[in-house]
Short mmCIF file of C-alpha atoms in Angstrom, two decimals:
data_model
loop_
_atom_site.label_atom_id
_atom_site.label_comp_id
_atom_site.label_asym_id
_atom_site.label_seq_id
_atom_site.Cartn_x
_atom_site.Cartn_y
_atom_site.Cartn_z
CA UNK A 1 21.86 1.79 6.83
CA UNK A 2 18.56 1.42 4.98
CA UNK A 3 16.04 -0.64 6.97
CA UNK A 4 13.16 -2.51 5.36
CA UNK A 5 10.17 -3.43 7.54
CA UNK A 6 7.73 -6.02 6.19
CA UNK A 7 4.55 -6.66 8.21
CA UNK A 8 3.22 -10.11 7.33
CA UNK A 9 0.03 -11.85 8.45
CA UNK A 10 -0.35 -15.36 6.99
CA UNK A 11 1.61 -14.53 3.84
CA UNK A 12 3.27 -17.92 3.29
CA UNK A 13 2.15 -17.98 -0.35
CA UNK A 14 3.84 -14.71 -1.27
CA UNK A 15 6.54 -13.73 1.24
CA UNK A 16 9.19 -15.79 -0.55
CA UNK A 17 8.84 -14.02 -3.89
CA UNK A 18 9.19 -10.60 -2.25
CA UNK A 19 12.26 -11.56 -0.21
CA UNK A 20 13.96 -13.18 -3.20
CA UNK A 21 13.46 -9.99 -5.25
CA UNK A 22 14.80 -7.82 -2.43
CA UNK A 23 17.83 -9.94 -1.64
CA UNK A 24 18.89 -10.20 -5.27
CA UNK A 25 19.60 -6.49 -5.53
CA UNK A 26 20.60 -5.33 -2.05
CA UNK A 27 24.17 -5.04 -0.72
CA UNK A 28 24.71 -7.11 2.39
CA UNK A 29 26.43 -4.60 4.62
CA UNK A 30 24.22 -1.51 4.48
CA UNK A 31 20.67 -2.89 4.29
CA UNK A 32 18.56 -4.39 7.02
CA UNK A 33 15.41 -6.50 6.48
CA UNK A 34 12.93 -7.18 9.29
CA UNK A 35 9.90 -9.39 8.69
CA UNK A 36 7.28 -9.01 11.43
CA UNK A 37 4.99 -12.02 11.49
CA UNK A 38 1.87 -10.83 13.28
CA UNK A 39 -0.69 -13.38 14.41
CA UNK A 40 0.51 -15.89 11.81
CA UNK A 41 -0.91 -19.42 11.83
CA UNK A 42 0.89 -20.56 8.67
CA UNK A 43 4.52 -20.98 7.55
CA UNK A 44 5.30 -17.29 6.97
CA UNK A 45 7.99 -17.16 9.66
CA UNK A 46 9.67 -20.38 8.52
CA UNK A 47 9.75 -19.34 4.87
CA UNK A 48 11.18 -15.92 5.72
CA UNK A 49 13.81 -17.42 8.03
CA UNK A 50 14.92 -19.81 5.29
CA UNK A 51 16.24 -16.79 3.33
CA UNK A 52 19.18 -16.70 5.71
CA UNK A 53 20.75 -14.29 8.18
CA UNK A 54 20.13 -11.22 6.03
CA UNK A 55 16.43 -11.52 6.99
CA UNK A 56 15.54 -11.09 10.64
CA UNK A 57 12.18 -12.56 11.64
CA UNK A 58 10.26 -11.12 14.57
CA UNK A 59 7.01 -12.71 15.74
CA UNK A 60 4.12 -11.17 17.66
CA UNK A 61 0.85 -12.93 18.51
CA UNK A 62 -1.17 -9.79 17.79
CA UNK A 63 -2.74 -9.87 14.27
CA UNK A 64 -2.40 -6.14 13.64
CA UNK A 65 -0.55 -4.33 10.87
CA UNK A 66 -0.09 -1.24 13.02
CA UNK A 67 1.42 -3.33 15.82
CA UNK A 68 3.64 -5.07 13.28
CA UNK A 69 4.88 -1.74 11.88
CA UNK A 70 5.73 -0.37 15.30
CA UNK A 71 7.35 -3.68 16.30
CA UNK A 72 9.42 -3.50 13.13
CA UNK A 73 10.47 0.03 14.06
CA UNK A 74 11.65 -1.26 17.44
CA UNK A 75 13.94 -3.75 15.69
CA UNK A 76 15.02 -1.76 12.62
CA UNK A 77 18.56 -0.45 12.64
CA UNK A 78 18.61 2.62 10.44
CA UNK A 79 17.26 5.19 7.99
CA UNK A 80 15.95 5.67 5.41
CA UNK A 81 13.21 3.25 6.46
CA UNK A 82 11.17 1.43 3.86
CA UNK A 83 7.82 -0.18 4.69
CA UNK A 84 6.84 -2.95 2.27
CA UNK A 85 3.62 -4.97 2.17
CA UNK A 86 4.30 -8.69 1.98
CA UNK A 87 2.07 -9.29 -1.06
CA UNK A 88 3.91 -6.97 -3.49
CA UNK A 89 7.19 -7.45 -5.34
CA UNK A 90 9.92 -4.82 -5.56
CA UNK A 91 13.56 -5.47 -6.49
CA UNK A 92 16.28 -4.50 -4.06
CA UNK A 93 17.80 -2.05 -6.55
CA UNK A 94 14.48 -0.21 -6.70
CA UNK A 95 14.44 0.10 -2.91
CA UNK A 96 17.84 1.77 -3.13
CA UNK A 97 16.40 4.17 -5.73
CA UNK A 98 13.65 5.09 -3.25
CA UNK A 99 16.19 5.73 -0.52
CA UNK A 100 18.46 7.94 -2.62
CA UNK A 101 16.40 11.20 -2.48
CA UNK A 102 15.97 10.74 1.26
CA UNK A 103 19.70 10.96 1.92
CA UNK A 104 19.71 14.56 0.68
CA UNK A 105 18.28 16.58 3.56
CA UNK A 106 18.54 19.79 1.54
CA UNK A 107 16.01 18.48 -1.00
CA UNK A 108 13.12 18.71 1.44
CA UNK A 109 11.91 15.24 0.36
CA UNK A 110 10.74 13.31 3.41
CA UNK A 111 8.89 10.38 1.81
CA UNK A 112 9.05 8.44 -1.45
CA UNK A 113 7.21 5.62 -3.18
CA UNK A 114 7.65 3.65 -6.43
CA UNK A 115 5.67 3.70 -9.63
CA UNK A 116 3.03 0.96 -9.81
CA UNK A 117 2.88 -1.95 -12.22
CA UNK A 118 -0.46 -3.74 -12.06
CA UNK A 119 -0.62 -6.85 -14.28
CA UNK A 120 -4.28 -7.24 -15.23
CA UNK A 121 -4.14 -10.15 -17.69
CA UNK A 122 -5.67 -12.66 -15.26
CA UNK A 123 -8.37 -10.27 -13.99
CA UNK A 124 -12.01 -10.14 -15.10
CA UNK A 125 -12.91 -7.48 -17.67
CA UNK A 126 -14.71 -5.28 -15.13
CA UNK A 127 -11.63 -5.32 -12.90
CA UNK A 128 -9.46 -4.32 -15.86
CA UNK A 129 -11.91 -1.54 -16.78
CA UNK A 130 -11.90 -0.26 -13.20
CA UNK A 131 -8.12 -0.03 -13.03
CA UNK A 132 -7.87 1.70 -16.39
CA UNK A 133 -9.72 4.59 -14.76
CA UNK A 134 -8.29 4.33 -11.24
CA UNK A 135 -4.67 4.52 -12.37
CA UNK A 136 -5.35 7.77 -14.26
CA UNK A 137 -6.87 9.68 -11.34
CA UNK A 138 -4.74 12.64 -10.19
CA UNK A 139 -4.72 11.66 -6.51
CA UNK A 140 -3.75 8.10 -7.41
CA UNK A 141 -0.93 9.21 -9.72
CA UNK A 142 0.49 11.73 -7.26
CA UNK A 143 -0.15 10.14 -3.85
CA UNK A 144 2.08 7.61 -2.11
CA UNK A 145 -0.81 5.33 -1.15
CA UNK A 146 -1.97 2.18 -2.93
CA UNK A 147 1.58 1.15 -3.81
CA UNK A 148 2.40 -1.24 -0.98
CA UNK A 149 5.72 0.54 -0.43
CA UNK A 150 6.61 3.82 1.26
CA UNK A 151 10.05 5.04 2.29
CA UNK A 152 10.76 7.80 4.79
CA UNK A 153 13.78 9.70 6.08
CA UNK A 154 14.34 10.12 9.81
CA UNK A 155 12.44 13.42 9.69
CA UNK A 156 9.68 11.74 7.69
CA UNK A 157 9.51 8.94 10.23
CA UNK A 158 9.12 11.47 13.04
CA UNK A 159 6.13 12.85 11.11
CA UNK A 160 4.28 9.54 10.68
CA UNK A 161 5.26 7.98 14.01
CA UNK A 162 2.66 10.13 15.73
CA UNK A 163 -0.20 8.97 13.51
CA UNK A 164 -2.95 6.95 15.24
CA UNK A 165 -3.48 3.28 14.31
CA UNK A 166 -5.46 3.42 11.07
CA UNK A 167 -6.52 0.83 8.51
CA UNK A 168 -5.36 3.05 5.65
CA UNK A 169 -1.89 3.61 7.08
CA UNK A 170 -0.44 4.35 3.63
CA UNK A 171 -3.13 6.93 2.84
CA UNK A 172 -2.63 8.62 6.20
CA UNK A 173 1.14 8.65 5.64
CA UNK A 174 0.75 10.11 2.14
CA UNK A 175 -1.53 12.88 3.38
CA UNK A 176 0.91 13.67 6.19
CA UNK A 177 3.32 15.15 3.62
CA UNK A 178 2.82 18.17 1.41
CA UNK A 179 3.27 17.69 -2.33
CA UNK A 180 6.78 19.18 -2.22
CA UNK A 181 7.78 16.81 0.62
CA UNK A 182 6.92 13.57 -1.16
CA UNK A 183 8.05 12.06 -4.45
CA UNK A 184 7.03 9.17 -6.66
CA UNK A 185 10.38 7.85 -7.92
CA UNK A 186 10.25 6.95 -11.59
CA UNK A 187 13.33 4.73 -11.34
CA UNK A 188 11.55 2.39 -8.91
CA UNK A 189 8.75 -0.04 -9.78
CA UNK A 190 6.56 -2.21 -7.59
CA UNK A 191 4.40 -5.02 -8.90
CA UNK A 192 0.97 -5.05 -7.27
CA UNK A 193 -1.25 -8.05 -7.92
CA UNK A 194 -4.80 -6.83 -8.56
CA UNK A 195 -7.97 -8.72 -7.61
CA UNK A 196 -9.01 -11.26 -10.21
CA UNK A 197 -12.76 -11.14 -9.66
CA UNK A 198 -15.39 -8.43 -9.32
CA UNK A 199 -16.29 -9.76 -5.88
CA UNK A 200 -12.71 -9.39 -4.65
CA UNK A 201 -12.45 -5.93 -6.17
CA UNK A 202 -15.53 -4.86 -4.20
CA UNK A 203 -13.96 -6.28 -1.03
CA UNK A 204 -10.97 -4.04 -1.62
CA UNK A 205 -13.14 -1.03 -2.36
CA UNK A 206 -15.27 -1.55 0.75
CA UNK A 207 -12.10 -1.73 2.82
CA UNK A 208 -10.84 1.44 1.12
CA UNK A 209 -14.13 3.27 1.76
CA UNK A 210 -14.16 2.30 5.44
CA UNK A 211 -10.51 3.14 5.97
CA UNK A 212 -10.81 6.49 4.13
CA UNK A 213 -13.71 7.43 6.40
CA UNK A 214 -11.55 6.56 9.40
CA UNK A 215 -8.67 8.69 8.13
CA UNK A 216 -11.02 11.61 7.54
CA UNK A 217 -12.28 11.41 11.13
CA UNK A 218 -8.75 12.33 12.20
CA UNK A 219 -8.35 15.25 9.77
CA UNK A 220 -9.85 18.71 9.62
CA UNK A 221 -12.31 19.40 6.76
CA UNK A 222 -9.95 21.90 5.11
CA UNK A 223 -7.06 19.40 4.97
CA UNK A 224 -6.18 17.53 1.80
CA UNK A 225 -8.23 14.50 0.77
CA UNK A 226 -7.66 11.68 -1.70
CA UNK A 227 -11.31 11.26 -2.64
CA UNK A 228 -12.26 11.15 -6.31
CA UNK A 229 -14.57 13.95 -7.46
CA UNK A 230 -16.98 14.06 -10.38
CA UNK A 231 -14.76 16.80 -11.78
CA UNK A 232 -11.85 14.33 -11.85
CA UNK A 233 -13.92 11.79 -13.81
CA UNK A 234 -15.25 14.44 -16.16
CA UNK A 235 -11.72 15.63 -16.89
CA UNK A 236 -10.67 12.06 -17.69
CA UNK A 237 -13.55 11.67 -20.13
CA UNK A 238 -12.77 14.94 -21.87
CA UNK A 239 -9.17 13.83 -22.33
CA UNK A 240 -10.00 10.20 -23.22
CA UNK A 241 -13.62 9.67 -24.32
CA UNK A 242 -12.92 5.95 -24.85
CA UNK A 243 -12.77 5.60 -21.06
CA UNK A 244 -16.56 5.93 -20.79
CA UNK A 245 -17.21 2.18 -20.20
CA UNK A 246 -14.49 2.18 -17.55
CA UNK A 247 -15.98 5.21 -15.83
CA UNK A 248 -19.37 3.45 -15.71
CA UNK A 249 -17.69 0.42 -14.10
CA UNK A 250 -15.77 2.70 -11.72
CA UNK A 251 -18.99 4.39 -10.59
CA UNK A 252 -20.72 1.02 -10.13
CA UNK A 253 -17.85 -0.15 -7.93
CA UNK A 254 -17.99 3.09 -5.94
CA UNK A 255 -21.73 2.70 -5.30
CA UNK A 256 -21.34 -0.95 -4.27
CA UNK A 257 -18.43 -0.09 -1.98
CA UNK A 258 -20.29 2.79 -0.37
CA UNK A 259 -23.26 0.56 0.38
CA UNK A 260 -21.03 -2.19 1.73
CA UNK A 261 -19.05 0.20 3.91
CA UNK A 262 -22.04 2.09 5.37
CA UNK A 263 -22.78 -0.42 8.12
CA UNK A 264 -19.15 -0.65 9.26
CA UNK A 265 -18.78 3.13 9.29
CA UNK A 266 -21.99 3.56 11.32
CA UNK A 267 -20.76 0.93 13.79
CA UNK A 268 -17.26 2.47 13.84
CA UNK A 269 -15.92 -0.95 12.87
CA UNK A 270 -12.43 -0.10 11.65
CA UNK A 271 -10.92 -3.46 12.56
CA UNK A 272 -12.52 -5.92 10.16
CA UNK A 273 -10.06 -6.54 7.32
CA UNK A 274 -11.71 -7.74 4.10
CA UNK A 275 -8.79 -9.55 2.50
CA UNK A 276 -8.58 -10.26 -1.21
CA UNK A 277 -7.22 -13.80 -1.53
CA UNK A 278 -7.44 -13.89 -5.34
CA UNK A 279 -4.42 -11.59 -5.66
CA UNK A 280 -2.33 -14.03 -3.61
CA UNK A 281 -2.63 -16.86 -6.09
CA UNK A 282 0.60 -18.01 -7.68
#
């Protein structure tokens, strides 16, 4: 049985669209959906429960994604296990495509994630320019992070279950697997709503900078990193010189994020979650 765990903190505006997409393409008998409402003060639990008995709702008063993930694990019934952020959309059939490589233990694949689709029409031009560059970066194309969905086999779960509670749980999970142990599945697509404004983009990038620093505190210097290097940007420009304006915007966002994250990193504040509300608009 494939289990889907969805941590949700005040996601009443978006949880319904995710659940509807999942339920439309999943067989009833061999899939298991657990929504963990953590510290919710809105109608997330009610909206999820309205989807019927195929969705089990678990509530915890603790507003923590890590707590929600582990609570979901306590209630999930099987493997492969798929962790899905509440603010993305992925069809049920695509979840099954993620699970397929994980059934084959001989393949050595322990973790999978879908391709991203990021609709940028409603976003400001600087946000669009940023993502034109970001989506082309090697670490972004090849890693499992930044997709809002990650699936693991039982052996893959045993690998990530020992990770400490981190803000960038998807980055830490991606780095926990060697390149040959993880796969981005081309047959699966997830829709990720981007920020609409520059201000909300910077919120996301500050959060990413803080959480990356936290992940790196738990890794040895010689271990793999997902940081973007100047060599990566230079290679992009050589291949696509028209990306120059986007690279300038990308660097401006990186500088702003680094400045915004510096105080939190110095204070070891890895608990403040800068949430982008613009991407949750209908």
